[in-house]
mmCIF file of C-alpha atoms in Angstrom:
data_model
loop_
_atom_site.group_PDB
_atom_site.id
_atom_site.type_symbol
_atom_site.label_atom_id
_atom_site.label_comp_id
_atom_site.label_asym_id
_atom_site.label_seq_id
_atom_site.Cartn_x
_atom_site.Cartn_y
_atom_site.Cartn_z
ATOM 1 C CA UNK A 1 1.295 -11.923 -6.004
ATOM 2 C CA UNK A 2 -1.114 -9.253 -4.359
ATOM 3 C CA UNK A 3 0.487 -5.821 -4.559
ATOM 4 C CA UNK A 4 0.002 -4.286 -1.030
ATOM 5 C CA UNK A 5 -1.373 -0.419 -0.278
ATOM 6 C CA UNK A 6 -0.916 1.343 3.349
ATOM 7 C CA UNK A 7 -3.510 3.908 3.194
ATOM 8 C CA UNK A 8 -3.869 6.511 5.437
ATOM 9 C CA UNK A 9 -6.568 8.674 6.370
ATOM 10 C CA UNK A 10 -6.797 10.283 9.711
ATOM 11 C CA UNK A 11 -10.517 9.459 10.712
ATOM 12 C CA UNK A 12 -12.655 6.638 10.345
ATOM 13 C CA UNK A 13 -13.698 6.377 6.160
ATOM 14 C CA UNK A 14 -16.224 3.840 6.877
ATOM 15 C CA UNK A 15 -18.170 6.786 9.311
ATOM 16 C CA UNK A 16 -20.797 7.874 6.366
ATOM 17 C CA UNK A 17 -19.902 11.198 8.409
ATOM 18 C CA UNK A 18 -19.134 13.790 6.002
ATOM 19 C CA UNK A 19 -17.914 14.086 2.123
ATOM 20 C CA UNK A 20 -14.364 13.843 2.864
ATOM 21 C CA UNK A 21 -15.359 10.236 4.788
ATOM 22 C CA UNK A 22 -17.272 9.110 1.908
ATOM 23 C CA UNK A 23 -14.446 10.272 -0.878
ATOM 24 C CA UNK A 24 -11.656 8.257 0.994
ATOM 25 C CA UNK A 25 -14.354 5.013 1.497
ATOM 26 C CA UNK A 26 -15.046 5.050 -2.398
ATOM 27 C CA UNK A 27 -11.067 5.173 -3.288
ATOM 28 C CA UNK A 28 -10.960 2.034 -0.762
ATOM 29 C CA UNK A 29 -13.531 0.611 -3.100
ATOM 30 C CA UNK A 30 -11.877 1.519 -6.023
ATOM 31 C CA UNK A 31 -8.428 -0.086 -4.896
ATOM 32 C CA UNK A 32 -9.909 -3.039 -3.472
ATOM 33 C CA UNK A 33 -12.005 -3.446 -6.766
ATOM 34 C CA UNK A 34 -7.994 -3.614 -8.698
ATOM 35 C CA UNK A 35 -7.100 -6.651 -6.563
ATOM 36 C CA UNK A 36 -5.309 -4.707 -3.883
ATOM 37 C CA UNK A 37 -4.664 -5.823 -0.210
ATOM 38 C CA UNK A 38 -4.984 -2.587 1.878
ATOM 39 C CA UNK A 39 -4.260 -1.832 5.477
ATOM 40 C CA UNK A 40 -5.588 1.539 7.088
ATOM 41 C CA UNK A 41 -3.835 4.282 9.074
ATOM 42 C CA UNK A 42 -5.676 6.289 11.047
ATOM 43 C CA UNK A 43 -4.814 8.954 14.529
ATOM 44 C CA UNK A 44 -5.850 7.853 17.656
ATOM 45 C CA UNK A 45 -6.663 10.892 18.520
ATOM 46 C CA UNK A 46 -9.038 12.127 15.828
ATOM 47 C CA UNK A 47 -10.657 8.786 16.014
ATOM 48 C CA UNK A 48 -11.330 9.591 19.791
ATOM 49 C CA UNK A 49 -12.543 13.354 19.140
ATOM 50 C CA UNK A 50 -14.739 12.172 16.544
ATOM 51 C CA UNK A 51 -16.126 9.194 18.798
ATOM 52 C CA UNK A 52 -15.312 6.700 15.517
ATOM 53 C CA UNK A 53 -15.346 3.211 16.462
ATOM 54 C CA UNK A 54 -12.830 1.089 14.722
ATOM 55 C CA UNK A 55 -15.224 -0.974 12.874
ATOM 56 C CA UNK A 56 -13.841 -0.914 9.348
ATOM 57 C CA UNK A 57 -15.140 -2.840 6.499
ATOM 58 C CA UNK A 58 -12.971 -6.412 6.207
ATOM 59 C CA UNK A 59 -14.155 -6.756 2.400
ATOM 60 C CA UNK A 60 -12.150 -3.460 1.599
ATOM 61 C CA UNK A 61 -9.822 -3.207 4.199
ATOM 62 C CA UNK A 62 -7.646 -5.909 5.960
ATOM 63 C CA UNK A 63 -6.326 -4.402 9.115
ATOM 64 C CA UNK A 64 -6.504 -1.144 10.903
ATOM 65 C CA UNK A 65 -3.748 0.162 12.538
ATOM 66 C CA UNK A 66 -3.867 3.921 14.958
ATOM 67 C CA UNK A 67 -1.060 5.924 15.527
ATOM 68 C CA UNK A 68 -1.103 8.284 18.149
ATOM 69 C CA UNK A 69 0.896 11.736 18.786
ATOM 70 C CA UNK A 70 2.679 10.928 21.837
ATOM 71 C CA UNK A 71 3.387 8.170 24.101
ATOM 72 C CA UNK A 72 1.788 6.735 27.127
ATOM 73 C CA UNK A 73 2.761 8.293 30.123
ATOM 74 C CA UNK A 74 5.091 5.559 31.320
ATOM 75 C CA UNK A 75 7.829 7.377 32.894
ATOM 76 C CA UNK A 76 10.234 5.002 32.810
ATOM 77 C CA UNK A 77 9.906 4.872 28.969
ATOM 78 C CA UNK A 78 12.571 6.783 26.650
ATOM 79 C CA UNK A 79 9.792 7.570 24.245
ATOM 80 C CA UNK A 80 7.950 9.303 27.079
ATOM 81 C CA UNK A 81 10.912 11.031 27.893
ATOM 82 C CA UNK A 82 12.041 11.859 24.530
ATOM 83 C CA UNK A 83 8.657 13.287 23.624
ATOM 84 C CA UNK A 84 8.900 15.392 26.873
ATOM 85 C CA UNK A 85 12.631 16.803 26.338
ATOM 86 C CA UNK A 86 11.449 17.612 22.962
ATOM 87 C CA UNK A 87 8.827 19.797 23.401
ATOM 88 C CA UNK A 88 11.575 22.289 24.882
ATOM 89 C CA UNK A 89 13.355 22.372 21.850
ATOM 90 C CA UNK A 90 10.829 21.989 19.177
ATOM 91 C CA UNK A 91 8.406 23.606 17.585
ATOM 92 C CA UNK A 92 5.120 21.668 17.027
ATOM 93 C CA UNK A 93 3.979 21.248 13.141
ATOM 94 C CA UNK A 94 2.613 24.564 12.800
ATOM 95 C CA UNK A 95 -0.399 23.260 10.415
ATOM 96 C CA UNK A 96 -0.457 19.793 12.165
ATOM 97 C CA UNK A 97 -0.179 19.765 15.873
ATOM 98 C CA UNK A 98 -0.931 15.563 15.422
ATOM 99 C CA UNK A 99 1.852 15.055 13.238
ATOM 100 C CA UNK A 100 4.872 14.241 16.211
ATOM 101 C CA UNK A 101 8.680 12.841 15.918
ATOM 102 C CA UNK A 102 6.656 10.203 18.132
ATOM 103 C CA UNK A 103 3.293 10.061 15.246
ATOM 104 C CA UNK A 104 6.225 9.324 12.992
ATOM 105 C CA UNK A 105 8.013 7.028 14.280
ATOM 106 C CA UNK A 106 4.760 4.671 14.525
ATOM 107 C CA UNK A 107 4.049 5.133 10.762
ATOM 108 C CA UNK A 108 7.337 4.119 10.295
ATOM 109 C CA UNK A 109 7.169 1.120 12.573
ATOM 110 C CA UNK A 110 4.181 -0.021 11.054
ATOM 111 C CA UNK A 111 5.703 0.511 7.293
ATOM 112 C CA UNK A 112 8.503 -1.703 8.317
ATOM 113 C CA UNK A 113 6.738 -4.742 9.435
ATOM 114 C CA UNK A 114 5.175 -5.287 5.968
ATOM 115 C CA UNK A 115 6.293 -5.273 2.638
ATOM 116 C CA UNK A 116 4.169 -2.633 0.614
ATOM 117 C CA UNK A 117 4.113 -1.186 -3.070
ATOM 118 C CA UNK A 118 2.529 1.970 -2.526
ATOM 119 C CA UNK A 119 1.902 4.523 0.257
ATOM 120 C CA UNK A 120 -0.608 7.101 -0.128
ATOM 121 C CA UNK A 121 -1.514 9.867 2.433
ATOM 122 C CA UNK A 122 -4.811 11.576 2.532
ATOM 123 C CA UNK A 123 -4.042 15.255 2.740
ATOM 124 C CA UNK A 124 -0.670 17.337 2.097
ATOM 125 C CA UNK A 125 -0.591 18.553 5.672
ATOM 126 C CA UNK A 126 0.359 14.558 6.949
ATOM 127 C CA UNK A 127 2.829 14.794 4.541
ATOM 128 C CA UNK A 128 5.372 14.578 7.308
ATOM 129 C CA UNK A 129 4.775 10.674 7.484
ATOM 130 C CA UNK A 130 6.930 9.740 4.706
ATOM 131 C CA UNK A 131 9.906 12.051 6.023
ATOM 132 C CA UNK A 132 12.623 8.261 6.241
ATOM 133 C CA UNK A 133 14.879 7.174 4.430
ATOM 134 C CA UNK A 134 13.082 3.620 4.687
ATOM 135 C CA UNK A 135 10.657 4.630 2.493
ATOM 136 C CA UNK A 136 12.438 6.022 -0.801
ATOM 137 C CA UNK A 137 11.583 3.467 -2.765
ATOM 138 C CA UNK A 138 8.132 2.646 -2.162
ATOM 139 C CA UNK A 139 5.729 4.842 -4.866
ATOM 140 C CA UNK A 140 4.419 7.756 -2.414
ATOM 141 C CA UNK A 141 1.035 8.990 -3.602
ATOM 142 C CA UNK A 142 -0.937 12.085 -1.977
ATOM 143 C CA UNK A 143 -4.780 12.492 -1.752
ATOM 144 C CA UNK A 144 -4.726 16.077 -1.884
ATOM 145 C CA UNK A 145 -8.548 15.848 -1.458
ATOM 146 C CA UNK A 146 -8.747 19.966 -1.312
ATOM 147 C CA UNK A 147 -6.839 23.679 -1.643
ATOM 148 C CA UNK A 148 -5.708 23.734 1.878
ATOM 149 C CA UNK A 149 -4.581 26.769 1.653
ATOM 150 C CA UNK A 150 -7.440 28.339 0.185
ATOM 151 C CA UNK A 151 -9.585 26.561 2.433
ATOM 152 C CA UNK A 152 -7.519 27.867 5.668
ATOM 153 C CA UNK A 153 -8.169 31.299 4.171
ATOM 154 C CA UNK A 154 -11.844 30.455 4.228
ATOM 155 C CA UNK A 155 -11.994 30.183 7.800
ATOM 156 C CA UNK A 156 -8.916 32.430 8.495
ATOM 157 C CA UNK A 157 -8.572 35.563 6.293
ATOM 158 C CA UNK A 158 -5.316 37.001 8.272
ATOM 159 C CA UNK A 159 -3.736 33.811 7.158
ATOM 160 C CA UNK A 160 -0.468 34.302 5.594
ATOM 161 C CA UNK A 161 -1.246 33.254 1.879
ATOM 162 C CA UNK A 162 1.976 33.110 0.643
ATOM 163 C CA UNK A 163 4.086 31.311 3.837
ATOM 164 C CA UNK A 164 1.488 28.801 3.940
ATOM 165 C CA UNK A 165 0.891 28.360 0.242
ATOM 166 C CA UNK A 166 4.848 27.741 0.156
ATOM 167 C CA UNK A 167 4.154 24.782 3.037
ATOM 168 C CA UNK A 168 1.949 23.124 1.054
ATOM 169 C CA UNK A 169 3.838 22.532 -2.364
ATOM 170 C CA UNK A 170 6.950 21.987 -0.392
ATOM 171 C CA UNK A 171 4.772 19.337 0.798
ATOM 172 C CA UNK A 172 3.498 17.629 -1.949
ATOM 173 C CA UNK A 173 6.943 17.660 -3.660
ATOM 174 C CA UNK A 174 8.041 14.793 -1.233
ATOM 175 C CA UNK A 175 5.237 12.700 -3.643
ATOM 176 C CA UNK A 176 5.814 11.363 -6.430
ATOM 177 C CA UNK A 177 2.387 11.596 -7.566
ATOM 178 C CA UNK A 178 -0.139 13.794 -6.579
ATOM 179 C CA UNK A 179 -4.397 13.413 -6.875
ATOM 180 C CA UNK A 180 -6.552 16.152 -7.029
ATOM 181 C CA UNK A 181 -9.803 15.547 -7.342
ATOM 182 C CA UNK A 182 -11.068 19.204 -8.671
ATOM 183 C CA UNK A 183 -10.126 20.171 -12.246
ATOM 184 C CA UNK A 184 -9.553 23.672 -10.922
ATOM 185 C CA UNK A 185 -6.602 22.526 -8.338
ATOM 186 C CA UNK A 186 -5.351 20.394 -11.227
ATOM 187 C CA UNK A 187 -4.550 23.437 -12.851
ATOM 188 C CA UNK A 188 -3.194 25.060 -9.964
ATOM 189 C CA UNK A 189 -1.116 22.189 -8.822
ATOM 190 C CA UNK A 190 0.181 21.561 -12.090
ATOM 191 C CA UNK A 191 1.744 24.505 -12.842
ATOM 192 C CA UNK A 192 4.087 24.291 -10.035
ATOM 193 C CA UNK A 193 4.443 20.386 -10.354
ATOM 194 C CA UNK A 194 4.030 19.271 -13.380
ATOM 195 C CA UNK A 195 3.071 15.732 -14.505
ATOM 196 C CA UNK A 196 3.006 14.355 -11.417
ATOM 197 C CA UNK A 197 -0.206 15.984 -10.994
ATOM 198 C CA UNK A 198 -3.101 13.667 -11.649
ATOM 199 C CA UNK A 199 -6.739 14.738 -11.867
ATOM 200 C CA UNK A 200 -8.962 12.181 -10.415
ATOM 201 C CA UNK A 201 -12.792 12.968 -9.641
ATOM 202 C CA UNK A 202 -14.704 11.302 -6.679
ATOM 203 C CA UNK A 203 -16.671 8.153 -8.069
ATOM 204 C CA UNK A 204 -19.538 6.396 -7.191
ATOM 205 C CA UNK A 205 -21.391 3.130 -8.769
ATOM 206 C CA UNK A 206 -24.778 4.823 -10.170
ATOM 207 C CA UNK A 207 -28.027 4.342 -9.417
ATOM 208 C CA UNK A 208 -30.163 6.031 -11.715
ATOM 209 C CA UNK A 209 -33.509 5.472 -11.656
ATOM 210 C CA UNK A 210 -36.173 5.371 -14.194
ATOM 211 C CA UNK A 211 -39.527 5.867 -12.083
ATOM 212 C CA UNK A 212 -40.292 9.475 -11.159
ATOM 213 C CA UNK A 213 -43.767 9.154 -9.447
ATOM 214 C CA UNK A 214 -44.453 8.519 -5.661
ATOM 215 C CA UNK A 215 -41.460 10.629 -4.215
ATOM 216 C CA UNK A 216 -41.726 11.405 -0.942
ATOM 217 C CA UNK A 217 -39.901 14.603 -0.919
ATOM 218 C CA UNK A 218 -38.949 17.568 -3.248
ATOM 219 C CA UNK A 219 -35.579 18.456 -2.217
ATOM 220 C CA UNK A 220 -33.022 16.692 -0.785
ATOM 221 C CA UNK A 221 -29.981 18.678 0.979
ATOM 222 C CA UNK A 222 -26.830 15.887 3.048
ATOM 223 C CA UNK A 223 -24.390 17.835 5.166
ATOM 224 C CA UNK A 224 -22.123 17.424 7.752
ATOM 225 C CA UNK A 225 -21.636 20.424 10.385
ATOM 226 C CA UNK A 226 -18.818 22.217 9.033
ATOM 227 C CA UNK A 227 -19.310 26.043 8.825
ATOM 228 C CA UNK A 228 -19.694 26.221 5.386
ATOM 229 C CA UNK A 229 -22.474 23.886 5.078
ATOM 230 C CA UNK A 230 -23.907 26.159 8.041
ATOM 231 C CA UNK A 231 -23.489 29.367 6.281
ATOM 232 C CA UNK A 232 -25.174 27.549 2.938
ATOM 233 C CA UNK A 233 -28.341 26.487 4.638
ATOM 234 C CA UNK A 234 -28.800 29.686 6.132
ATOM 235 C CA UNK A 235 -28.821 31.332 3.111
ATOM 236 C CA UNK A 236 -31.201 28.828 1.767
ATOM 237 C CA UNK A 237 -34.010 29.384 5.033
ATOM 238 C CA UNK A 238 -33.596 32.965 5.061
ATOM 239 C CA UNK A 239 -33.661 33.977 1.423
ATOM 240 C CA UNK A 240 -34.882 31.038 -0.703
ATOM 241 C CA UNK A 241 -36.965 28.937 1.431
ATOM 242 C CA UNK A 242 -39.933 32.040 2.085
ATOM 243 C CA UNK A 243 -40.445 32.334 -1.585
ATOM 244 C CA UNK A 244 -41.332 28.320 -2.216
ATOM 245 C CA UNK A 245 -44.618 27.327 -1.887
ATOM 246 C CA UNK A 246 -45.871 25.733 1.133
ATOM 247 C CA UNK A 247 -46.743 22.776 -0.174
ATOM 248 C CA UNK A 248 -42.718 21.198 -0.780
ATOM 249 C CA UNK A 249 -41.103 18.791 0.975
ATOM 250 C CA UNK A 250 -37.841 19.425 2.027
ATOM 251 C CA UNK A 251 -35.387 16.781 3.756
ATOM 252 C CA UNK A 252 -31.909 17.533 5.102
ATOM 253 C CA UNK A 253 -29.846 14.817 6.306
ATOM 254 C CA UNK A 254 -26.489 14.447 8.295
ATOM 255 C CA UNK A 255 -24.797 16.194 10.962
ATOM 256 C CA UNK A 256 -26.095 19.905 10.113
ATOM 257 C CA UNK A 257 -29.445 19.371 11.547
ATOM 258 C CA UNK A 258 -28.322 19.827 15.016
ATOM 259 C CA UNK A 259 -27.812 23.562 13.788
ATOM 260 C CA UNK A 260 -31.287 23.706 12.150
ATOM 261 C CA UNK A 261 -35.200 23.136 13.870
ATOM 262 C CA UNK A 262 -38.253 21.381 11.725
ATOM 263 C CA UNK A 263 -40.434 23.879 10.194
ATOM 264 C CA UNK A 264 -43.602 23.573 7.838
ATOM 265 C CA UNK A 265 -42.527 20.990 5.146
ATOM 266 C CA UNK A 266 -39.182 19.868 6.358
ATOM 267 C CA UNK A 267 -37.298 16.568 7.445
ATOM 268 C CA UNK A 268 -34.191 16.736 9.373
ATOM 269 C CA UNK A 269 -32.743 13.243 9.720
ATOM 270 C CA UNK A 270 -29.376 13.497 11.747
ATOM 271 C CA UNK A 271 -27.749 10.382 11.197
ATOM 272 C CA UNK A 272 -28.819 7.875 8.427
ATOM 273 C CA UNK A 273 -26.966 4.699 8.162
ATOM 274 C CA UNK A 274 -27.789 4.218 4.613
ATOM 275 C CA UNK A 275 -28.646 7.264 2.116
ATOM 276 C CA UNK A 276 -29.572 5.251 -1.029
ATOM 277 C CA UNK A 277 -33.634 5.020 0.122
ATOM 278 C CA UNK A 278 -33.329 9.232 1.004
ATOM 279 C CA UNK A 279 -32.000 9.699 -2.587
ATOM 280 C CA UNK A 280 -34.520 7.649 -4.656
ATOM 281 C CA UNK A 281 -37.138 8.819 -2.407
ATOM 282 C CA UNK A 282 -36.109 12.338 -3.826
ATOM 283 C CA UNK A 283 -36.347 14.493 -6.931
ATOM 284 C CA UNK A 284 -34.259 17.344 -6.702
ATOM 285 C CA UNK A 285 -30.441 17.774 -4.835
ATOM 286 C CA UNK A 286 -29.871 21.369 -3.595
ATOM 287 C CA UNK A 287 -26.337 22.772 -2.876
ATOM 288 C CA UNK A 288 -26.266 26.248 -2.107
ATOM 289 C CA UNK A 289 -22.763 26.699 -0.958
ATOM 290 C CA UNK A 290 -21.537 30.148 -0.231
ATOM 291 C CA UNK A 291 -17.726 29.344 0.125
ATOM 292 C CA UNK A 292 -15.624 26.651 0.483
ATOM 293 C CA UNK A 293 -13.286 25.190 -1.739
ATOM 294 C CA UNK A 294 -12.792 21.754 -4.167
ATOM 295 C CA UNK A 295 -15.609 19.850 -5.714
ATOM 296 C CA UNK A 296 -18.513 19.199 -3.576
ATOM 297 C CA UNK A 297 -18.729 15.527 -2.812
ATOM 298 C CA UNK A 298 -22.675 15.519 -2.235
ATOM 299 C CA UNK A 299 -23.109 16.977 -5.512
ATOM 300 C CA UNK A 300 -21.576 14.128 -7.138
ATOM 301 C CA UNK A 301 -23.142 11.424 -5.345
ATOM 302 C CA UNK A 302 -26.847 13.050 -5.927
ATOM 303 C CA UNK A 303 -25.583 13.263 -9.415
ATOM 304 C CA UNK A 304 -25.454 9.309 -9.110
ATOM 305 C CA UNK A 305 -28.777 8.945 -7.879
ATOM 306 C CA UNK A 306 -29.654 10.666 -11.463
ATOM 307 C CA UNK A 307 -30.884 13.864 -9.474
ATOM 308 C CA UNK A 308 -30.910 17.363 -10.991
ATOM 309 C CA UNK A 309 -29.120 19.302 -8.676
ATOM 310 C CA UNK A 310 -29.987 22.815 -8.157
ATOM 311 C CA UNK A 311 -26.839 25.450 -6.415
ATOM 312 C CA UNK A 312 -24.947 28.301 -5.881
ATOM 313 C CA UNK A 313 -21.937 28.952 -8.650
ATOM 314 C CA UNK A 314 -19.896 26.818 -5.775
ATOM 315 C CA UNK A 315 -21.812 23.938 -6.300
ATOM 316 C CA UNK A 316 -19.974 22.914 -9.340
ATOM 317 C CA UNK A 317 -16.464 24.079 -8.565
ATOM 318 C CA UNK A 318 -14.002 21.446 -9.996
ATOM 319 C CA UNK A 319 -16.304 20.785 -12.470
ATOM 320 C CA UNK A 320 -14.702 20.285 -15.858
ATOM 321 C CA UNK A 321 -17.885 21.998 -17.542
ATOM 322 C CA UNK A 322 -19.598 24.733 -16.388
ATOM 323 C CA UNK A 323 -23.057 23.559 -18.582
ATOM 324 C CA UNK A 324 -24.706 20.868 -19.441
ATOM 325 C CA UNK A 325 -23.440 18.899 -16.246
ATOM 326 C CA UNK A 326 -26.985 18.402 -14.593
ATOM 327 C CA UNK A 327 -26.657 21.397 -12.387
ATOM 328 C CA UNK A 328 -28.775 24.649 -12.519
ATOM 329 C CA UNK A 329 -26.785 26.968 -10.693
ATOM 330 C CA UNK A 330 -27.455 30.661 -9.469
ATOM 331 C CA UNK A 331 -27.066 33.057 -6.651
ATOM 332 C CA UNK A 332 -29.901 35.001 -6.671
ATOM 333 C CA UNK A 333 -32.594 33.638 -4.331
ATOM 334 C CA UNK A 334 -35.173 34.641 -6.579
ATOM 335 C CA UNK A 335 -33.776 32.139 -9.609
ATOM 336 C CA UNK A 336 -33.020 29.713 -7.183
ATOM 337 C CA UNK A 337 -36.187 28.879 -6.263
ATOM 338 C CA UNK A 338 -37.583 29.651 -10.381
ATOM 339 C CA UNK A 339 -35.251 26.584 -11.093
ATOM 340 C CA UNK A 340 -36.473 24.582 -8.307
ATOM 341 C CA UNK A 341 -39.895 25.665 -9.590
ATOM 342 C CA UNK A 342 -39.322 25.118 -13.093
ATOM 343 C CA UNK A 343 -38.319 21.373 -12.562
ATOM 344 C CA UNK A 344 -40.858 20.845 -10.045
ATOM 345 C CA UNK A 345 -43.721 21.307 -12.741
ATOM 346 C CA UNK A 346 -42.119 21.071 -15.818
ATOM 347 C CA UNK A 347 -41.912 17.073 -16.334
ATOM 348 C CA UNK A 348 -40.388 16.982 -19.814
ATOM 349 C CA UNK A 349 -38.206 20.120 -18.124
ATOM 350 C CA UNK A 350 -37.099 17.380 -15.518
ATOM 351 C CA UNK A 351 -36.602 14.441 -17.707
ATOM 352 C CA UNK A 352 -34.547 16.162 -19.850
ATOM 353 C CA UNK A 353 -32.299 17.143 -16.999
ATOM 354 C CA UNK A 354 -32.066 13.641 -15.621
ATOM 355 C CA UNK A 355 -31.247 12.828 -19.033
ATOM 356 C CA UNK A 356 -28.033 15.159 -18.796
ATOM 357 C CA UNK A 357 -27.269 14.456 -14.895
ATOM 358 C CA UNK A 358 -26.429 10.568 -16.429
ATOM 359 C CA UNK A 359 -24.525 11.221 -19.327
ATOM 360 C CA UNK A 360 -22.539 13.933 -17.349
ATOM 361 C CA UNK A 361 -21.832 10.985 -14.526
ATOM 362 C CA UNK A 362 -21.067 8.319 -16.723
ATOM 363 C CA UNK A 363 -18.619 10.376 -19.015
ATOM 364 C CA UNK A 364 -16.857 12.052 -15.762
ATOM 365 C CA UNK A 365 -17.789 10.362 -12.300
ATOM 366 C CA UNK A 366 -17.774 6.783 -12.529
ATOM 367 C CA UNK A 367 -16.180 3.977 -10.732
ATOM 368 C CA UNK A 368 -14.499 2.689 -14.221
ATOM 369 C CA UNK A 369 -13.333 5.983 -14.789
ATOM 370 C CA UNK A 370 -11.427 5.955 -11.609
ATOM 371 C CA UNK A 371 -9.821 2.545 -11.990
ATOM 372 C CA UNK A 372 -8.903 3.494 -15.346
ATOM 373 C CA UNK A 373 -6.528 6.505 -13.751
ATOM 374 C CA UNK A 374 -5.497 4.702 -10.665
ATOM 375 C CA UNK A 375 -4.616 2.140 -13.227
ATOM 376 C CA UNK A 376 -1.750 4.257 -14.794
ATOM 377 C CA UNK A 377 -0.565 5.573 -11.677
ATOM 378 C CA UNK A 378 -0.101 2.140 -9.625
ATOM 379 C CA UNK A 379 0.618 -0.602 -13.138
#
């Protein structure tokens, strides 16, 4: 019999929005690749703030169900009034102001008209979902996907580290296992949870290529518009970008481009429905990330293209190796662009690197290695 998954994630995974969109679409894969019949969670009301449709793949997922954090405004409703009375009374989730008694109560309602084997929440701060009863025998997994702590300090640096830190292991300690997907918070997590802790790297199907002539473009930068991605491309045009020649090709793809205007040499594609003709069109990936925390999702998935990638020291964070992982990473503007350089007209340079960029995939980032460790956490 098919072993049934309720997976939720809060936005639309099939969006191609961002790196957290694409990391929970290729653990859909992944599951649906085991044999496993999968229905989808998402919040009304991020789907409506992001403008997501609810078109969702029906060759991964079977049904899509949205929960939302309050009730119509039916006043002759007890939910309505419930919610209402309640708001006197109660707190809203600090961290969460989505996650509801009413929010709740939906997940629940949905749980309990199926039969399924696992449950697994995308990020520790919906950990909230799987406060009932009904569900303490169903295996509860958590997509931790990042540090949120160290990532709320990132935006916020008068957050309280150590009341907030306390939140979010209280939080994952409702699991019973818990994914990381950065070898650094593996090591973190781990020493306050122990084996339940389960390093899993994002994973992609590669695509290498063998052909290197007739690229269209030198470097190759996908973002979405979150401030960090901001702040990393603004680096990159202020500091790096003057000192390449003016003869490179630059493209930058995703929702960062409405922050950035065309200039001599480079691209800005906002939206691209497909970003497998960008990458093999493409010789070098550039990450130049000043903060922000986990592994960098683009990184990996130019890493499947076979791409050298060229960063900051953030561009490889959850990396198991620091070398010989088919990144050249500095933070000096001046190296930066010598490595972009360097590959740019060194061929045998560059070949050797995409050399390295697909053994370092294949040994840490593949699709087999994934089902291999969801294996022994769901068999």
């Amino acid at each position: 019999m098919t072993k049934r998954i309720l997976f939720f994630f809060p936005e639309n995974p099939f969006s191609n929005r961002a790196g957290n969109t694409t990391r929970a679409k290729t653990t859909l894969t992944v599951l649906k690749k085991m044999g496993y019949h999968i229905d989808l969670v998402g919040s009304a009301e991020i789907y409506k703030s992001q403008n997501d449709t609810t078109d969702i793949d029906k060759s991964i997922v079977d049904q899509l169900f949205l929960i939302n954090h309050r009730p119509p405004k039916v006043k002759t409703s007890s939910d309505y009034w419930k919610h209402k009375i309640s708001k006197f009374y109660k707190k809203p989730n600090e961290y969460n102001h989505l996650l509801t008694d009413f929010a709740k109560k939906e997940f629940i309602n949905i749980l309990n008209k199926e039969k399924y084997d696992a449950i697994i929440i995308n990020y520790e701060f919906w950990a909230g979902l799987i406060d009932n009863e009904s569900m303490k025998n169903t295996l509860k997994i958590v997509d931790t996907h990042d540090w949120i702590t160290l990532n709320e300090f990132y935006k916020n640096k008068s957050l309280d580290i150590g009341k907030r830190f306390n939140e979010e292991i209280n939080n994952l300690s409702k699991f019973d296992k818990v994914i990381t997907i950065s070898e650094d918070e593996h090591l973190v997590f781990k020493r306050f949870l122990g084996e339940k802790v389960i390093n899993i790297p994002p994973s992609f199907t590669s695509h290498f290529e063998k052909n290197n002539t007739g690229k269209k473009y030198d470097l190759i930068f996908v973002g979405s518009e979150n401030i960090f991605n901001i702040q990393s491309m603004k680096w990159f045009f202020d500091h790096v970008y003057p000192l390449l020649p003016q003869n490179i090709h630059i493209i930058i793809i995703g929702r960062i481009c409405k922050h950035f205007q065309e200039r001599e040499g480079v691209k800005l594609v906002e939206y691209a429905e497909n970003l497998e003709e960008y990458y093999h069109q493409s010789k070098i990936a550039i990450c130049p990330m000043l903060e922000g925390t986990g592994i960098k999702i683009k990184v990996i998935e130019a890493l499947s293209y076979g791409l050298p990638v060229v960063g900051t020291e953030r561009a490889i964070d959850g990396f198991p190796a620091k070398t010989s992982n088919g990144c050249l990473v500095t933070d000096n503007p001046d190296l930066f662009k010598d490595q972009i350089m360097s590959l740019l007209q060194d061929e045998s340079s560059y070949q050797d690197m995409k050399i390295q960029v697909e053994n370092y995939f294949k040994n840490n980032f593949s699709e087999e290695k994934a089902i291999e460790k969801w294996k022994n956490i769901l068999h």
